[in-house]
Amino acid sequence: MTRIRAITAAVERLAPVAAAKGYAGLDTPAFVRCRVETEDGLVGTGVTGRFLAEEVVALLARMEEALKGEDARPIEAIRAKLTSRFNPRSATGVFVSALSALDMALWDLRARALGEPLWRLLGGARQAVPCYATVGLPGYAEAELAAVCKRSIEAGFVGVKMLVAAGGRGVAEDAQRVRAVRDAIGPRALLMLDANCGMDVATARRLALMVEECDIAWFEEPVLGNDLEMLASLRRAIRIPIGAGQMVQSLSWFREALTRGAVDWLQPNAAFCGGISAAQRILALAEAHGTPVAHAGGWDIANAALMAGHAQGGLLEMHGAQLALRQRLAEDLVPEAGIMHLPDRPGIGFAFREA
């Protein structure tokens, strides 16, 4: 692996799948795929999510101009150069999304050049990661919701996550659905709730108090905007653990979430937070504060190596709304009986099927 010949990026779209069941945000499922090719023909791949996808692609084209002919190996130096040129005031948004995809591609490239799986290069803490299934989507009626969650536990997943504050339902109906799922999956399986930043503090507190006896593993992103003061206030008021961070792009937010006691679980996602490099920093913060980590926000394939490689890596989310993605892959990562076994093949673990 030597110098960068080309960086190419494109917006790709996924067909909605039946498993989505009315999941908010899948009206136009899109993502950005980034490819970094070196002069000796090696290729690394990275991805980021659907937000401002066209703008992310345009910025990656400018990043190619800045990096063409540069050595692809010093990833930290590359990040510093791009930050100085395109983001000197530490904004988030398009820059961090573009950096997420590019950084991931550079790590994939490094692993392929060295003939090693990325999970091992990142530390090799474990080769298998337990998974939970995000299948409790708002399009399911209560009986159907309970049944699909039960099937996931029977398939070996350690837990299931269900959406609340979605589908036009109120707190009382959400609470009833939560109790139905707990009854269906039994007392030992993990049960998580996800409000996708959809509640104010009072509403989130009310729901939490109504379902407290259901042994909720964590209440994910309960309040508007992942506001740290709101999260800290809610955490002081309820007994259910709080998780957040899946699409947060600021390292300082994660630091403040920990130092201010706003969360019980950190949930970084390498496809959004700034790539593999940024996610490693966040996991180190979590380790220093004794806080567990669980991946969330989709893109299990992009985060599996991170969760396996770093000592603070934790549960991996398998999101039912991303099943269509796997039809695009030549190299895939698929859990068996609820466990993601990381392969020994070089690279991040996944690769797209090229035309």
CSV table of C-alpha atoms in Angstrom, one decimal:
chain,number,residue,atom,x,y,z
A,1,MET,CA,0.0,0.0,0.0
A,2,THR,CA,1.5,3.3,-1.1
A,3,ARG,CA,0.0,6.4,-2.4
A,4,ILE,CA,-3.6,7.4,-3.0
A,5,ARG,CA,-4.6,7.2,-6.7
A,6,ALA,CA,-8.3,8.0,-6.3
A,7,ILE,CA,-11.1,8.6,-3.8
A,8,THR,CA,-14.5,8.0,-5.2
A,9,ALA,CA,-17.9,8.4,-3.6
A,10,ALA,CA,-21.5,7.9,-4.6
A,11,VAL,CA,-24.9,8.0,-3.1
A,12,GLU,CA,-26.5,4.6,-3.2
A,13,ARG,CA,-30.2,3.7,-2.4
A,14,LEU,CA,-31.8,0.7,-0.9
A,15,ALA,CA,-35.2,-0.7,-1.7
A,16,PRO,CA,-37.4,-0.6,1.4
A,17,VAL,CA,-37.9,-4.1,2.8
A,18,ALA,CA,-40.9,-5.7,4.4
A,19,ALA,CA,-39.0,-6.0,7.7
A,20,ALA,CA,-39.0,-2.2,8.0
A,21,LYS,CA,-42.7,-2.2,9.0
A,22,GLY,CA,-43.2,1.5,8.9
A,23,TYR,CA,-39.8,2.5,10.4
A,24,ALA,CA,-39.6,6.3,10.3
A,25,GLY,CA,-36.8,7.5,8.0
A,26,LEU,CA,-36.9,4.8,5.4
A,27,ASP,CA,-38.9,6.7,2.9
A,28,THR,CA,-35.7,7.4,0.9
A,29,PRO,CA,-33.1,4.9,2.3
A,30,ALA,CA,-29.8,6.1,1.0
A,31,PHE,CA,-26.2,6.0,2.1
A,32,VAL,CA,-22.8,7.1,0.8
A,33,ARG,CA,-20.1,4.6,-0.3
A,34,CYS,CA,-16.5,5.8,-0.4
A,35,ARG,CA,-13.7,3.9,-2.1
A,36,VAL,CA,-10.0,4.7,-1.7
A,37,GLU,CA,-7.7,3.1,-4.3
A,38,THR,CA,-3.9,3.2,-4.1
A,39,GLU,CA,-1.4,3.2,-6.9
A,40,ASP,CA,-0.7,-0.5,-6.5
A,41,GLY,CA,-4.4,-1.4,-6.9
A,42,LEU,CA,-5.6,-2.0,-3.3
A,43,VAL,CA,-9.1,-0.7,-2.5
A,44,GLY,CA,-10.6,0.2,0.9
A,45,THR,CA,-14.3,0.9,1.5
A,46,GLY,CA,-16.2,3.1,3.9
A,47,VAL,CA,-19.8,4.1,4.4
A,48,THR,CA,-21.8,6.8,6.1
A,49,GLY,CA,-25.5,7.4,6.5
A,50,ARG,CA,-28.3,9.1,4.6
A,51,PHE,CA,-28.0,12.6,6.0
A,52,LEU,CA,-27.1,15.2,3.4
A,53,ALA,CA,-25.7,12.4,1.2
A,54,GLU,CA,-25.2,14.5,-2.0
A,55,GLU,CA,-23.3,17.1,0.0
A,56,VAL,CA,-21.1,14.4,1.6
A,57,VAL,CA,-20.2,13.1,-1.8
A,58,ALA,CA,-19.3,16.6,-3.0
A,59,LEU,CA,-17.0,17.1,-0.1
A,60,LEU,CA,-15.3,13.7,-0.6
A,61,ALA,CA,-14.5,14.9,-4.1
A,62,ARG,CA,-12.7,17.9,-2.6
A,63,MET,CA,-10.9,15.6,-0.2
A,64,GLU,CA,-9.6,13.6,-3.1
A,65,GLU,CA,-8.1,16.8,-4.5
A,66,ALA,CA,-6.3,17.4,-1.2
A,67,LEU,CA,-5.1,13.8,-0.8
A,68,LYS,CA,-4.3,12.5,-4.3
A,69,GLY,CA,-0.7,11.2,-4.4
A,70,GLU,CA,-0.4,11.2,-0.6
A,71,ASP,CA,0.7,8.2,1.4
A,72,ALA,CA,-2.5,6.3,2.6
A,73,ARG,CA,-0.9,4.9,5.7
A,74,PRO,CA,-0.7,7.8,8.2
A,75,ILE,CA,-4.4,8.0,9.0
A,76,GLU,CA,-4.0,10.4,11.9
A,77,ALA,CA,-1.9,12.8,9.7
A,78,ILE,CA,-4.6,12.6,7.0
A,79,ARG,CA,-7.3,13.4,9.5
A,80,ALA,CA,-5.4,16.4,10.8
A,81,LYS,CA,-4.7,17.7,7.3
A,82,LEU,CA,-8.4,17.5,6.3
A,83,THR,CA,-9.5,19.1,9.5
A,84,SER,CA,-7.2,22.0,9.1
A,85,ARG,CA,-8.3,22.6,5.5
A,86,PHE,CA,-12.0,21.9,5.7
A,87,ASN,CA,-13.1,22.1,9.3
A,88,PRO,CA,-10.8,24.4,11.3
A,89,ARG,CA,-13.7,25.5,13.7
A,90,SER,CA,-14.7,21.9,14.6
A,91,ALA,CA,-18.1,21.9,13.1
A,92,THR,CA,-20.1,18.7,12.7
A,93,GLY,CA,-22.5,17.7,9.9
A,94,VAL,CA,-21.2,17.1,6.4
A,95,PHE,CA,-17.5,17.2,7.3
A,96,VAL,CA,-17.7,14.5,10.0
A,97,SER,CA,-19.9,12.3,7.8
A,98,ALA,CA,-17.4,12.5,5.0
A,99,LEU,CA,-14.5,11.9,7.3
A,100,SER,CA,-16.4,8.9,8.8
A,101,ALA,CA,-16.6,7.2,5.4
A,102,LEU,CA,-13.0,8.1,4.4
A,103,ASP,CA,-11.5,7.1,7.7
A,104,MET,CA,-13.3,3.7,7.6
A,105,ALA,CA,-12.0,3.2,4.0
A,106,LEU,CA,-8.4,3.9,5.1
A,107,TRP,CA,-8.6,1.4,7.9
A,108,ASP,CA,-10.1,-1.2,5.6
A,109,LEU,CA,-7.2,-0.4,3.1
A,110,ARG,CA,-4.6,-0.8,5.9
A,111,ALA,CA,-6.0,-4.1,7.0
A,112,ARG,CA,-6.1,-5.5,3.5
A,113,ALA,CA,-2.5,-4.3,2.8
A,114,LEU,CA,-1.3,-6.0,5.9
A,115,GLY,CA,-3.3,-9.2,5.2
A,116,GLU,CA,-5.0,-8.9,8.6
A,117,PRO,CA,-8.6,-8.6,9.7
A,118,LEU,CA,-9.4,-5.2,11.0
A,119,TRP,CA,-10.7,-6.5,14.3
A,120,ARG,CA,-7.3,-7.9,15.1
A,121,LEU,CA,-5.5,-4.7,14.1
A,122,LEU,CA,-7.7,-2.7,16.4
A,123,GLY,CA,-6.7,-4.9,19.4
A,124,GLY,CA,-8.2,-8.3,18.9
A,125,ALA,CA,-10.1,-8.3,22.2
A,126,ARG,CA,-12.5,-11.0,21.0
A,127,GLN,CA,-13.4,-12.7,17.8
A,128,ALA,CA,-17.1,-13.0,18.5
A,129,VAL,CA,-19.6,-10.4,19.5
A,130,PRO,CA,-23.1,-11.0,20.9
A,131,CYS,CA,-25.9,-9.3,19.0
A,132,TYR,CA,-29.3,-7.9,19.8
A,133,ALA,CA,-32.1,-7.5,17.2
A,134,THR,CA,-33.9,-4.2,16.5
A,135,VAL,CA,-37.1,-5.7,15.2
A,136,GLY,CA,-39.8,-4.0,17.4
A,137,LEU,CA,-40.8,-1.5,14.7
A,138,PRO,CA,-43.9,0.7,14.7
A,139,GLY,CA,-45.7,-0.9,11.8
A,140,TYR,CA,-46.4,-4.0,13.9
A,141,ALA,CA,-49.7,-4.4,15.7
A,142,GLU,CA,-49.2,-5.5,19.3
A,143,ALA,CA,-49.6,-9.2,18.8
A,144,GLU,CA,-47.3,-9.2,15.7
A,145,LEU,CA,-44.8,-7.1,17.6
A,146,ALA,CA,-44.6,-9.6,20.5
A,147,ALA,CA,-44.3,-12.5,18.1
A,148,VAL,CA,-41.4,-11.0,16.0
A,149,CYS,CA,-39.5,-10.1,19.2
A,150,LYS,CA,-40.0,-13.6,20.6
A,151,ARG,CA,-38.7,-15.2,17.3
A,152,SER,CA,-35.5,-13.1,17.6
A,153,ILE,CA,-34.8,-14.4,21.1
A,154,GLU,CA,-35.6,-17.9,20.0
A,155,ALA,CA,-33.0,-17.4,17.2
A,156,GLY,CA,-30.3,-16.7,19.7
A,157,PHE,CA,-30.2,-12.9,20.0
A,158,VAL,CA,-29.4,-11.7,23.5
A,159,GLY,CA,-32.1,-9.1,23.4
A,160,VAL,CA,-34.5,-7.1,21.3
A,161,LYS,CA,-35.1,-3.4,20.8
A,162,MET,CA,-38.4,-1.8,20.1
A,163,LEU,CA,-39.4,1.7,19.1
A,164,VAL,CA,-41.6,4.0,21.3
A,165,ALA,CA,-42.8,7.5,20.6
A,166,ALA,CA,-43.5,6.3,17.0
A,167,GLY,CA,-46.5,5.5,14.8
A,168,GLY,CA,-48.7,8.1,16.4
A,169,ARG,CA,-49.0,6.2,19.7
A,170,GLY,CA,-49.3,7.7,23.1
A,171,VAL,CA,-47.5,6.8,26.3
A,172,ALA,CA,-50.2,4.4,27.6
A,173,GLU,CA,-50.2,2.4,24.3
A,174,ASP,CA,-46.4,2.3,24.2
A,175,ALA,CA,-46.4,1.0,27.8
A,176,GLN,CA,-48.9,-1.7,26.9
A,177,ARG,CA,-46.8,-2.8,23.9
A,178,VAL,CA,-43.6,-2.9,26.1
A,179,ARG,CA,-45.3,-5.1,28.6
A,180,ALA,CA,-46.6,-7.4,25.8
A,181,VAL,CA,-43.0,-7.8,24.5
A,182,ARG,CA,-41.6,-8.5,27.9
A,183,ASP,CA,-44.2,-11.2,28.5
A,184,ALA,CA,-43.4,-12.7,25.1
A,185,ILE,CA,-39.6,-12.9,25.4
A,186,GLY,CA,-39.5,-14.0,29.0
A,187,PRO,CA,-37.6,-12.5,32.0
A,188,ARG,CA,-34.0,-13.3,31.0
A,189,ALA,CA,-33.7,-11.7,27.5
A,190,LEU,CA,-32.6,-8.0,27.3
A,191,LEU,CA,-35.3,-5.6,26.3
A,192,MET,CA,-34.4,-2.1,25.0
A,193,LEU,CA,-36.6,0.9,24.2
A,194,ASP,CA,-35.7,3.5,21.5
A,195,ALA,CA,-37.5,6.9,21.2
A,196,ASN,CA,-35.2,8.3,18.5
A,197,CYS,CA,-35.0,11.6,20.3
A,198,GLY,CA,-38.7,11.9,20.2
A,199,MET,CA,-39.8,12.9,23.7
A,200,ASP,CA,-39.6,15.7,26.1
A,201,VAL,CA,-38.3,14.9,29.6
A,202,ALA,CA,-41.8,14.7,31.2
A,203,THR,CA,-43.1,12.3,28.7
A,204,ALA,CA,-40.0,10.1,28.8
A,205,ARG,CA,-40.2,10.0,32.6
A,206,ARG,CA,-43.8,9.1,32.5
A,207,LEU,CA,-43.2,6.2,30.1
A,208,ALA,CA,-40.2,5.0,32.1
A,209,LEU,CA,-42.1,4.9,35.4
A,210,MET,CA,-45.0,3.0,33.7
A,211,VAL,CA,-42.7,0.2,32.4
A,212,GLU,CA,-40.1,0.1,35.2
A,213,GLU,CA,-41.1,-3.4,36.3
A,214,CYS,CA,-40.3,-4.7,32.8
A,215,ASP,CA,-36.5,-4.7,33.5
A,216,ILE,CA,-35.5,-2.4,30.6
A,217,ALA,CA,-31.8,-2.8,29.7
A,218,TRP,CA,-31.6,0.8,28.4
A,219,PHE,CA,-33.9,3.6,27.2
A,220,GLU,CA,-32.2,4.8,24.0
A,221,GLU,CA,-32.1,8.5,23.0
A,222,PRO,CA,-35.3,9.3,24.9
A,223,VAL,CA,-35.2,13.1,24.6
A,224,LEU,CA,-35.2,15.8,21.9
A,225,GLY,CA,-31.8,16.5,20.4
A,226,ASN,CA,-29.9,14.2,22.8
A,227,ASP,CA,-29.7,17.4,24.9
A,228,LEU,CA,-27.3,16.6,27.8
A,229,GLU,CA,-29.1,18.6,30.4
A,230,MET,CA,-32.3,16.9,29.6
A,231,LEU,CA,-30.6,13.5,29.6
A,232,ALA,CA,-29.0,14.2,33.0
A,233,SER,CA,-32.3,15.4,34.4
A,234,LEU,CA,-34.1,12.3,33.2
A,235,ARG,CA,-31.4,10.0,34.5
A,236,ARG,CA,-31.7,11.4,38.0
A,237,ALA,CA,-35.5,10.9,37.8
A,238,ILE,CA,-35.8,7.3,36.6
A,239,ARG,CA,-34.3,3.9,37.5
A,240,ILE,CA,-34.1,2.6,33.8
A,241,PRO,CA,-30.6,3.1,32.3
A,242,ILE,CA,-30.2,5.6,29.5
A,243,GLY,CA,-28.2,5.1,26.3
A,244,ALA,CA,-27.4,7.6,23.6
A,245,GLY,CA,-24.9,8.7,20.9
A,246,GLN,CA,-25.5,6.7,17.8
A,247,MET,CA,-25.4,9.6,15.4
A,248,VAL,CA,-23.6,12.2,17.5
A,249,GLN,CA,-20.6,13.6,15.7
A,250,SER,CA,-18.8,15.5,18.5
A,251,LEU,CA,-16.2,13.9,20.7
A,252,SER,CA,-16.8,16.6,23.3
A,253,TRP,CA,-20.5,15.5,23.5
A,254,PHE,CA,-19.4,12.0,24.5
A,255,ARG,CA,-16.9,13.5,27.1
A,256,GLU,CA,-19.6,15.7,28.6
A,257,ALA,CA,-22.2,12.9,28.6
A,258,LEU,CA,-19.8,10.9,30.8
A,259,THR,CA,-18.6,13.7,33.1
A,260,ARG,CA,-22.1,15.1,33.6
A,261,GLY,CA,-23.6,11.7,34.4
A,262,ALA,CA,-26.1,11.9,31.5
A,263,VAL,CA,-25.9,8.3,30.3
A,264,ASP,CA,-25.5,4.8,31.5
A,265,TRP,CA,-24.5,3.4,28.0
A,266,LEU,CA,-22.5,5.0,25.2
A,267,GLN,CA,-23.6,4.2,21.7
A,268,PRO,CA,-21.1,5.5,19.1
A,269,ASN,CA,-21.4,4.5,15.5
A,270,ALA,CA,-18.3,4.6,13.2
A,271,ALA,CA,-20.4,5.4,10.2
A,272,PHE,CA,-21.4,8.7,11.8
A,273,CYS,CA,-19.0,9.8,14.6
A,274,GLY,CA,-15.9,10.3,12.5
A,275,GLY,CA,-14.9,6.8,11.5
A,276,ILE,CA,-13.0,4.0,13.2
A,277,SER,CA,-10.4,6.5,14.6
A,278,ALA,CA,-13.0,8.6,16.3
A,279,ALA,CA,-14.9,5.6,17.6
A,280,GLN,CA,-11.8,4.2,19.2
A,281,ARG,CA,-11.4,7.5,21.1
A,282,ILE,CA,-15.0,7.3,22.3
A,283,LEU,CA,-14.5,3.7,23.5
A,284,ALA,CA,-11.4,4.8,25.4
A,285,LEU,CA,-13.4,7.5,27.1
A,286,ALA,CA,-16.1,4.9,28.0
A,287,GLU,CA,-13.4,2.6,29.4
A,288,ALA,CA,-11.9,5.4,31.5
A,289,HIS,CA,-15.4,6.1,33.0
A,290,GLY,CA,-16.4,2.5,33.5
A,291,THR,CA,-19.3,2.9,31.1
A,292,PRO,CA,-20.5,0.1,28.9
A,293,VAL,CA,-20.8,0.5,25.1
A,294,ALA,CA,-23.4,-0.9,22.8
A,295,HIS,CA,-23.5,-0.2,19.0
A,296,ALA,CA,-26.6,1.3,17.7
A,297,GLY,CA,-27.8,3.2,14.6
A,298,GLY,CA,-27.5,0.5,12.0
A,299,TRP,CA,-24.4,-0.4,10.0
A,300,ASP,CA,-23.5,-3.5,11.9
A,301,ILE,CA,-21.0,-4.5,9.2
A,302,ALA,CA,-19.2,-1.2,9.7
A,303,ASN,CA,-19.0,-1.5,13.5
A,304,ALA,CA,-18.4,-5.2,14.1
A,305,ALA,CA,-14.6,-5.0,13.8
A,306,LEU,CA,-14.6,-2.1,16.3
A,307,MET,CA,-16.8,-3.9,18.8
A,308,ALA,CA,-14.6,-7.0,18.6
A,309,GLY,CA,-11.3,-5.3,18.5
A,310,HIS,CA,-11.5,-2.8,21.3
A,311,ALA,CA,-11.5,-4.0,24.9
A,312,GLN,CA,-14.5,-1.8,25.7
A,313,GLY,CA,-16.5,-3.0,22.7
A,314,GLY,CA,-20.0,-4.4,23.5
A,315,LEU,CA,-23.2,-5.6,22.0
A,316,LEU,CA,-23.8,-5.2,18.2
A,317,GLU,CA,-27.1,-4.1,16.9
A,318,MET,CA,-28.7,-6.1,14.0
A,319,HIS,CA,-31.3,-3.7,12.5
A,320,GLY,CA,-34.2,-5.3,10.6
A,321,ALA,CA,-34.5,-2.3,8.4
A,322,GLN,CA,-31.1,-2.9,6.7
A,323,LEU,CA,-31.7,-6.3,5.3
A,324,ALA,CA,-31.7,-5.0,1.7
A,325,LEU,CA,-28.1,-3.9,2.1
A,326,ARG,CA,-26.8,-7.5,2.2
A,327,GLN,CA,-27.9,-8.1,-1.3
A,328,ARG,CA,-25.2,-5.6,-2.4
A,329,LEU,CA,-22.3,-7.4,-0.6
A,330,ALA,CA,-19.7,-9.8,-1.9
A,331,GLU,CA,-18.1,-10.1,1.6
A,332,ASP,CA,-20.7,-10.1,4.4
A,333,LEU,CA,-20.8,-10.5,8.1
A,334,VAL,CA,-23.8,-12.5,9.3
A,335,PRO,CA,-24.5,-13.6,12.9
A,336,GLU,CA,-25.1,-17.2,13.7
A,337,ALA,CA,-27.4,-18.0,16.6
A,338,GLY,CA,-27.2,-14.3,17.7
A,339,ILE,CA,-23.4,-14.2,17.7
A,340,MET,CA,-21.3,-12.3,15.2
A,341,HIS,CA,-18.2,-14.3,14.5
A,342,LEU,CA,-15.5,-12.1,12.9
A,343,PRO,CA,-13.7,-13.6,10.0
A,344,ASP,CA,-9.9,-14.0,9.6
A,345,ARG,CA,-10.0,-12.6,6.0
A,346,PRO,CA,-8.1,-9.3,5.5
A,347,GLY,CA,-10.1,-6.0,5.8
A,348,ILE,CA,-13.0,-4.5,7.7
A,349,GLY,CA,-15.1,-7.6,7.1
A,350,PHE,CA,-17.4,-6.5,4.3
A,351,ALA,CA,-17.0,-5.5,0.7
A,352,PHE,CA,-19.5,-4.5,-2.0
A,353,ARG,CA,-20.2,-6.5,-5.1
A,354,GLU,CA,-18.9,-4.5,-8.0
A,355,ALA,CA,-20.7,-4.4,-11.4
